[in-house]
Coordinates of C-alpha atoms in Angstrom, one line a residue:
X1 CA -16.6 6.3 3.7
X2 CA -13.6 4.6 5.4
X3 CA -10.9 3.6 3.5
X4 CA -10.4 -0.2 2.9
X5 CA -7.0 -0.4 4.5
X6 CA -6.4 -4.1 3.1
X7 CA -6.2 -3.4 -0.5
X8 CA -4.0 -0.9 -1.9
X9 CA -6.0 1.5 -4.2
X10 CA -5.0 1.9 -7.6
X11 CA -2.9 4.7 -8.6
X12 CA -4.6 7.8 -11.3
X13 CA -1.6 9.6 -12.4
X14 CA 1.5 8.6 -13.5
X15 CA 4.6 10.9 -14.4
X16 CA 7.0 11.2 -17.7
X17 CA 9.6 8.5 -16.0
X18 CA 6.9 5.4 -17.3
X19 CA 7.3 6.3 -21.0
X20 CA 10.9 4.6 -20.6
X21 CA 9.0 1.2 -20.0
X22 CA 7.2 1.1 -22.8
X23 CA 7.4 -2.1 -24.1
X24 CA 9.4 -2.1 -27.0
X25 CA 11.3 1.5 -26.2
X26 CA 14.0 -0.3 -24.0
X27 CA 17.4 1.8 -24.9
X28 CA 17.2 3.9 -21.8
X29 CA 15.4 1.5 -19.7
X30 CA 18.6 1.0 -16.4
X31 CA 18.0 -3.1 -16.9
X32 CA 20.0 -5.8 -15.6
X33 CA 19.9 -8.1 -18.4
X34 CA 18.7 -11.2 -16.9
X35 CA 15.7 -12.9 -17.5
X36 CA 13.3 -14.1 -15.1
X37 CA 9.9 -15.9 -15.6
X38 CA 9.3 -14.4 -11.8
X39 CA 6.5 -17.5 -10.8
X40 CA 4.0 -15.5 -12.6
X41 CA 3.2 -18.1 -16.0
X42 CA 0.0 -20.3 -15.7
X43 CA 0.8 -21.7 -19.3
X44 CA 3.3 -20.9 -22.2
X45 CA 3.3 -22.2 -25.8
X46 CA 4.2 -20.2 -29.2
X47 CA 0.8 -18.6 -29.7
X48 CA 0.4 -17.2 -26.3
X49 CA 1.8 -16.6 -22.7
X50 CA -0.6 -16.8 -19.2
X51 CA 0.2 -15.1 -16.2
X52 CA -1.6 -14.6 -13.4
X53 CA -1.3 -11.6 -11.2
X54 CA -1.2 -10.0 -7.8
X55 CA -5.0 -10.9 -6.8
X56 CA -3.9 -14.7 -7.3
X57 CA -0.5 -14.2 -5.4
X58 CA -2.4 -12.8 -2.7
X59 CA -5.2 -14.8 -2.4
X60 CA -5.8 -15.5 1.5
X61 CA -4.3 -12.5 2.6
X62 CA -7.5 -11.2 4.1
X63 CA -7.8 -14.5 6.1
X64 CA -4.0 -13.9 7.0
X65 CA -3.9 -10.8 8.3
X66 CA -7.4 -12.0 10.2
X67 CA -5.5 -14.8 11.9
X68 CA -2.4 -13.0 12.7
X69 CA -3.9 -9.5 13.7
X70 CA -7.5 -9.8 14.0
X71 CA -7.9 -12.6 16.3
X72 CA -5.6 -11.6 18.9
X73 CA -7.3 -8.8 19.1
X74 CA -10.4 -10.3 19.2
X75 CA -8.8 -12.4 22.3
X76 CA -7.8 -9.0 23.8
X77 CA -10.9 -7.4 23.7
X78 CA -12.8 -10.9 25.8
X79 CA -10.3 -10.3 28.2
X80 CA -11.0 -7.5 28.9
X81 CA -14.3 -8.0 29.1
X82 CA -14.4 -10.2 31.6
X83 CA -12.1 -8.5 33.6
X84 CA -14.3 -5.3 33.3
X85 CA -16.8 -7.1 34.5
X86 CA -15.2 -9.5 36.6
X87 CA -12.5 -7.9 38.6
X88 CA -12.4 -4.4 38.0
X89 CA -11.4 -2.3 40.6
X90 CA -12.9 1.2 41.5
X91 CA -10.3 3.6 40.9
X92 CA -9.5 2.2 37.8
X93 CA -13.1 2.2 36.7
X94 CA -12.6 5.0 33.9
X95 CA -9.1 3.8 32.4
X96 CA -10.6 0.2 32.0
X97 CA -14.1 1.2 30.3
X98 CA -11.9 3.7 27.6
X99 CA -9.3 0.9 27.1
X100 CA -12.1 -1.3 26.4
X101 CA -14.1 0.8 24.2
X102 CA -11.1 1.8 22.1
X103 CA -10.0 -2.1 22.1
X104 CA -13.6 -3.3 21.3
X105 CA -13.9 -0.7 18.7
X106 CA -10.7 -0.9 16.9
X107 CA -11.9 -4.6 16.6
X108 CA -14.9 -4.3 15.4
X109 CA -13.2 -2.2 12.1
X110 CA -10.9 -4.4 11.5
X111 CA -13.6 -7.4 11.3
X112 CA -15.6 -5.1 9.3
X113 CA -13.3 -4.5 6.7
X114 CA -12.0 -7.6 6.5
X115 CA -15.0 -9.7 6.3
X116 CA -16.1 -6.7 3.6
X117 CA -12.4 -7.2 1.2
X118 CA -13.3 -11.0 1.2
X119 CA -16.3 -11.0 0.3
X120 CA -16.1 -8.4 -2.3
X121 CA -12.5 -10.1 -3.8
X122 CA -12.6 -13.6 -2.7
X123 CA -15.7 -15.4 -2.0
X124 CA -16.9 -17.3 -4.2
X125 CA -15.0 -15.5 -7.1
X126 CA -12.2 -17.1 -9.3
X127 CA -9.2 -18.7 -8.1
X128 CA -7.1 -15.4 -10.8
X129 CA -8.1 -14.1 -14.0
X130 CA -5.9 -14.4 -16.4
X131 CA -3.6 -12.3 -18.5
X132 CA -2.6 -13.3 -21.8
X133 CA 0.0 -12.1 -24.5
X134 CA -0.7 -13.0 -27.9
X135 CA 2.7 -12.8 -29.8
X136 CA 1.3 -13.6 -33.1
X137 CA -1.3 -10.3 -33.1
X138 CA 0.8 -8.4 -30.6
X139 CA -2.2 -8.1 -28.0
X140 CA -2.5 -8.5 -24.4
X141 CA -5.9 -9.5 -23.1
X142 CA -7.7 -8.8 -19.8
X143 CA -10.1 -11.2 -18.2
X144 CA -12.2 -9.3 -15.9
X145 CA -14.6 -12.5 -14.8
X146 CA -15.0 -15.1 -16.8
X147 CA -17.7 -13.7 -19.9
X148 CA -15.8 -10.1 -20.1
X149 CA -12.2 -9.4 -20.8
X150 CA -10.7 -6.7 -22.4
X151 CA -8.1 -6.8 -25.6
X152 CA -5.2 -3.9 -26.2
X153 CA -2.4 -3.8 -28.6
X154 CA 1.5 -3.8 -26.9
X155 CA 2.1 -1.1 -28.8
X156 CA -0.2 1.2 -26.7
X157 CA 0.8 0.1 -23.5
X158 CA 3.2 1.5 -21.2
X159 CA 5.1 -0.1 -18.5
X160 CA 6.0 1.1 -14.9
X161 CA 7.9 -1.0 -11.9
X162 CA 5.6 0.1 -8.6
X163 CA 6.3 -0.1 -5.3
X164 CA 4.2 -1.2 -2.6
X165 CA 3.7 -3.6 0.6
X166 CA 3.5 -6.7 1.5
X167 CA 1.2 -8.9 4.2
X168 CA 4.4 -8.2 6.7
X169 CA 5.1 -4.7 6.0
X170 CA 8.0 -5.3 3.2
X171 CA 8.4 -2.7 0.6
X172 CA 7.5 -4.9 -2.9
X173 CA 8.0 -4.3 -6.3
X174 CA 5.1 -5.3 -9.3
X175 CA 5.4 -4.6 -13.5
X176 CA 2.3 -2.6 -14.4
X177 CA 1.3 -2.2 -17.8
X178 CA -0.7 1.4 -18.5
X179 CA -3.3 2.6 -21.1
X180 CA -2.5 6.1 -21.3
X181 CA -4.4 9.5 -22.0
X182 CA -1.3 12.7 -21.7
X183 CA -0.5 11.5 -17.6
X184 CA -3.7 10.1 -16.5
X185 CA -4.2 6.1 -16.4
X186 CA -7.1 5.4 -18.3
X187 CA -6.1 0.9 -17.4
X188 CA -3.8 -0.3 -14.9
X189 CA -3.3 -3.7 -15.3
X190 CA -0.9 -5.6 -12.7
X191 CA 0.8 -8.5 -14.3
X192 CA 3.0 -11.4 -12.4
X193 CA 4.2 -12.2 -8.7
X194 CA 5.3 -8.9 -6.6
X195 CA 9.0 -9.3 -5.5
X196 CA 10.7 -7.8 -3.3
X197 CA 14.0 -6.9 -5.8
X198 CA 13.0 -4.9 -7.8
X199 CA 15.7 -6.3 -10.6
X200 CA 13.8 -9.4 -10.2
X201 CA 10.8 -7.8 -11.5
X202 CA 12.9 -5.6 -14.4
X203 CA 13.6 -9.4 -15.0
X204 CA 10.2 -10.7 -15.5
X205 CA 10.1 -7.5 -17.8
X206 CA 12.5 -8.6 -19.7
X207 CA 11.0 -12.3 -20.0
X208 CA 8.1 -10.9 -21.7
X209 CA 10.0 -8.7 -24.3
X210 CA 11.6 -11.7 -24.9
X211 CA 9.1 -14.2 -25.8
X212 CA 7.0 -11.3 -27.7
X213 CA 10.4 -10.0 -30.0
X214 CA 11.9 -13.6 -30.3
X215 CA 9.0 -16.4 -29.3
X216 CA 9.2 -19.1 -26.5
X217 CA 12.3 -21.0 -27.4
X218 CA 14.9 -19.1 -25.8
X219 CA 12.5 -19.5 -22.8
X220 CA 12.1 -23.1 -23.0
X221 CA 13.8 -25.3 -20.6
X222 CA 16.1 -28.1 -22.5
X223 CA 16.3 -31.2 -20.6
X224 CA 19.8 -32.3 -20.1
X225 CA 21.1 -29.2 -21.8
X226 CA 20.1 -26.2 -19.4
X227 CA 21.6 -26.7 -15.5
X228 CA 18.3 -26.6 -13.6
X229 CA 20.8 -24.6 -10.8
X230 CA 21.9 -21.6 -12.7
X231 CA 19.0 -21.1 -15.5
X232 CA 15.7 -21.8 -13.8
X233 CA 15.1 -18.3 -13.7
X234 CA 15.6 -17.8 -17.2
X235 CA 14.3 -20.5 -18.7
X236 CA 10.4 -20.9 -17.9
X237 CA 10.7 -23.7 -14.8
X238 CA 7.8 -23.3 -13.2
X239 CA 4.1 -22.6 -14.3
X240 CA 1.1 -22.7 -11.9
X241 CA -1.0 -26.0 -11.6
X242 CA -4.7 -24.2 -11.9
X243 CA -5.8 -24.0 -15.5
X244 CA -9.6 -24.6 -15.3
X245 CA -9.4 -26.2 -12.1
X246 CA -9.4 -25.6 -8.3
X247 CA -5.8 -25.2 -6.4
X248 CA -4.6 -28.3 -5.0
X249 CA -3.2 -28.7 -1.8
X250 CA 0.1 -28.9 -2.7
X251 CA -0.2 -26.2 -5.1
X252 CA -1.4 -24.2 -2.2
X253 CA 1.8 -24.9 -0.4
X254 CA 4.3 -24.2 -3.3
X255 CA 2.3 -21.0 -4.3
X256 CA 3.1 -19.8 -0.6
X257 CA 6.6 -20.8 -0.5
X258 CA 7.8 -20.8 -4.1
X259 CA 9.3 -17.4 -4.1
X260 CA 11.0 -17.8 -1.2
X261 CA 13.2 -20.3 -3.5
X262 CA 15.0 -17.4 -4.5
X263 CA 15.7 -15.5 -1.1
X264 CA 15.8 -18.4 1.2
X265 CA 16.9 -16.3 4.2
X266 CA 13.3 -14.6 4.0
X267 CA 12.0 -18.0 4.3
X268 CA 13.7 -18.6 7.4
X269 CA 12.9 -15.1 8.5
X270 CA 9.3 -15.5 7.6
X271 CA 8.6 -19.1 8.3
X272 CA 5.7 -18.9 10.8
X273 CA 3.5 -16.0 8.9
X274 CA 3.8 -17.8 6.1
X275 CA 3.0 -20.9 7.4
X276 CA -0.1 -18.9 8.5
X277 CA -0.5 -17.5 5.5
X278 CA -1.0 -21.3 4.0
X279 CA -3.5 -21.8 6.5
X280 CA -5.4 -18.6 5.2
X281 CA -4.9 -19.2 1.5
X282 CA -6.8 -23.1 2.3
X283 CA -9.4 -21.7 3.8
X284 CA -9.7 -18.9 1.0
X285 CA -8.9 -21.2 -1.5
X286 CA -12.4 -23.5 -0.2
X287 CA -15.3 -20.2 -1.0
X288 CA -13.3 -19.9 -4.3
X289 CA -14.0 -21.2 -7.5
X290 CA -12.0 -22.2 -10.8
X291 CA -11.7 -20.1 -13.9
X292 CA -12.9 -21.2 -16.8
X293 CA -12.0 -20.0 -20.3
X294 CA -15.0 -18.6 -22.4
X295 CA -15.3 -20.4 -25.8
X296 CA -14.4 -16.6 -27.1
X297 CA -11.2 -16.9 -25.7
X298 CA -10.5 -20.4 -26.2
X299 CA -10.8 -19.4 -30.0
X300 CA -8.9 -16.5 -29.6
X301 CA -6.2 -18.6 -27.9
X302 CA -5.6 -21.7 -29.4
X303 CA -3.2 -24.0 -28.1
X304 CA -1.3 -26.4 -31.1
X305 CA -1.1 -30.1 -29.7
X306 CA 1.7 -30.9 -31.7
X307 CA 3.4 -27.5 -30.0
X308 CA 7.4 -28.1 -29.2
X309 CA 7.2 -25.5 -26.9
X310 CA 4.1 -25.7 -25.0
X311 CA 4.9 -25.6 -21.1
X312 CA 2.5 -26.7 -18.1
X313 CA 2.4 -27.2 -14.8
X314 CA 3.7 -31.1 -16.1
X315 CA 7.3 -29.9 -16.9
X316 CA 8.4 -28.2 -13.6
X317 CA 11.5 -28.8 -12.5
X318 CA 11.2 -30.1 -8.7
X319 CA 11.5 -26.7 -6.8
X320 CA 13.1 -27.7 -2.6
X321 CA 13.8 -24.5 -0.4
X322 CA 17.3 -24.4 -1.4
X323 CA 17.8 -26.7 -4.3
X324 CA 16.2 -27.5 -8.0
X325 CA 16.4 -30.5 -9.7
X326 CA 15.0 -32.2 -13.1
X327 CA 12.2 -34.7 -12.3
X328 CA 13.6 -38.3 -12.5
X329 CA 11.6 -39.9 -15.2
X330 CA 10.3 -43.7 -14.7

């Protein structure tokens, strides 16, 4: 069976080096103590924490890689064609027919395993699945579709920083939280936004051992007491607009762009793949649905109305590509 080469599969084995993530096992961990929320929180409040993780960050990347690869290729391979057919001249007969044949070919696998990836992890399934910490009981729980998800205790989880790539070939970082038996991975669980610094993702890290050891309010954002330019990282500025419903538009665009906040030079670097890669996430973002919570997790995860520190997708800060600002209030 050929290997999907549009998803990156999971790894088996891991080595002694993860036991120094482990959650609450810190002392040796080589981290640069600053916290950042790393546009990876759906929801935050003093019961429980949402992220999402890399399936939502990546949603549309089939689509992507389709418009930026794929259909060139596709272009290619008609031209050819037709100048096979059309104009091809008689010593050149052989070179022409293997070009084509290795063009039309190479094509037709790449279509193949695209059109396979989406619709096996993006059409018509959910917009992300959540992942949720529970501070109170100390548990983080999987959502695997939207009647099964899976429940383990922090204590039994182990923590790794893994590298991989990204849509344009970029080496990326992701926090990866392990169930373990001796070296092998038994769950791999991918939590947040992949980053390309890694201390950025030692960061996010950090954010959750801080809200499970000291709860949300040294997370929460203080209006008119925090500067929205030197602690948006640090304070939770920014949660995702899709709890229980579709991805708007706009949310579509920031989702694509919102990380660049931090390395704006990549933004200019990367401006037309990305712009491409909006493009793909719409069309993506159409054959997907919502997720909605179970009433099993809703009771599991109950959100206090009367919450001081409950944060949404209401209480960004107003995110530009080189500036944030607090939202001017009517």
């Amino acid at each position: 069976m050929l290997k999907n080469p549009w998803y990156f599969d999971p790894r088996t084995q891991v080595g002694k080096r993860v036991k120094k993530y482990q959650l609450f096992k810190l002392d040796t961990f080589e981290l640069k103590r600053v916290i950042n929320h790393n546009f990876s929180v759906v929801q935050m409040n003093s019961n429980f924490i949402e992220f999402t993780n890399k399936n939502y960050a990546w949603k549309g990347k089939i689509v992507t890689i389709f418009l930026l690869v794929a259909l060139p290729i596709l272009t290619l391979t008609i031209y050819l064609s037709i100048f096979f057919l059309k104009d091809g001249v008689e010593d050149e007969v052989f070179v022409i027919y293997t070009s084509a044949i290795i063009v039309i070919f190479s094509a037709l696998y790449i279509f193949i395993t695209m059109f396979l990836s989406f619709f096996k992890f993006d059409f018509l399934k959910p917009l992300y699945f959540p992942v949720l910490i529970n501070r109170q009981k100390k548990t983080m729980t999987i959502c695997s579709d939207e009647n099964n998800a899976t429940q383990f205790l922090l204590d039994d989880l182990y923590f790794d920083i893994v590298q991989s790539q990204g849509v344009v070939g970029l080496p990326l970082y992701e926090l990866h939280a392990y169930i373990l038996d001796g070296e092998v991975i038994k769950h791999d669980i991918q939590l947040g936004t992949p980053n390309i610094h890694k201390d950025y993702i030692e960061g996010f890290l950090l954010f959750i051992k801080t809200y499970v050891e000291q709860g949300p309010e040294p997370l929460y954002y203080r209006e008119g007491i925090d500067d929205p330019e030197q602690d948006y990282k640090s304070k939770l500025t920014y949660c995702y607009d899709i709890q229980e419903k579709k991805e708007s538009l706009k949310q579509s665009w920031q989702t694509v762009f919102i990380n660049h906040f931090q390395t704006p030079l990549y933004a200019l670097i990367f401006a037309v793949p990305e712009f491409v890669r909006f493009f793909g996430r719409r069309i993506t973002v159409v054959f997907s649905k919502p997720f909605y919570w179970s009433e099993a997790l809703k009771k599991e995860h109950v959100v206090d109305e009367n919450d001081p520190y409950s944060v949404t997708a209401k209480d960004n800060l107003k995110f530009g590509f080189f500036s944030v600002k607090e939202k001017q209030h009517e």
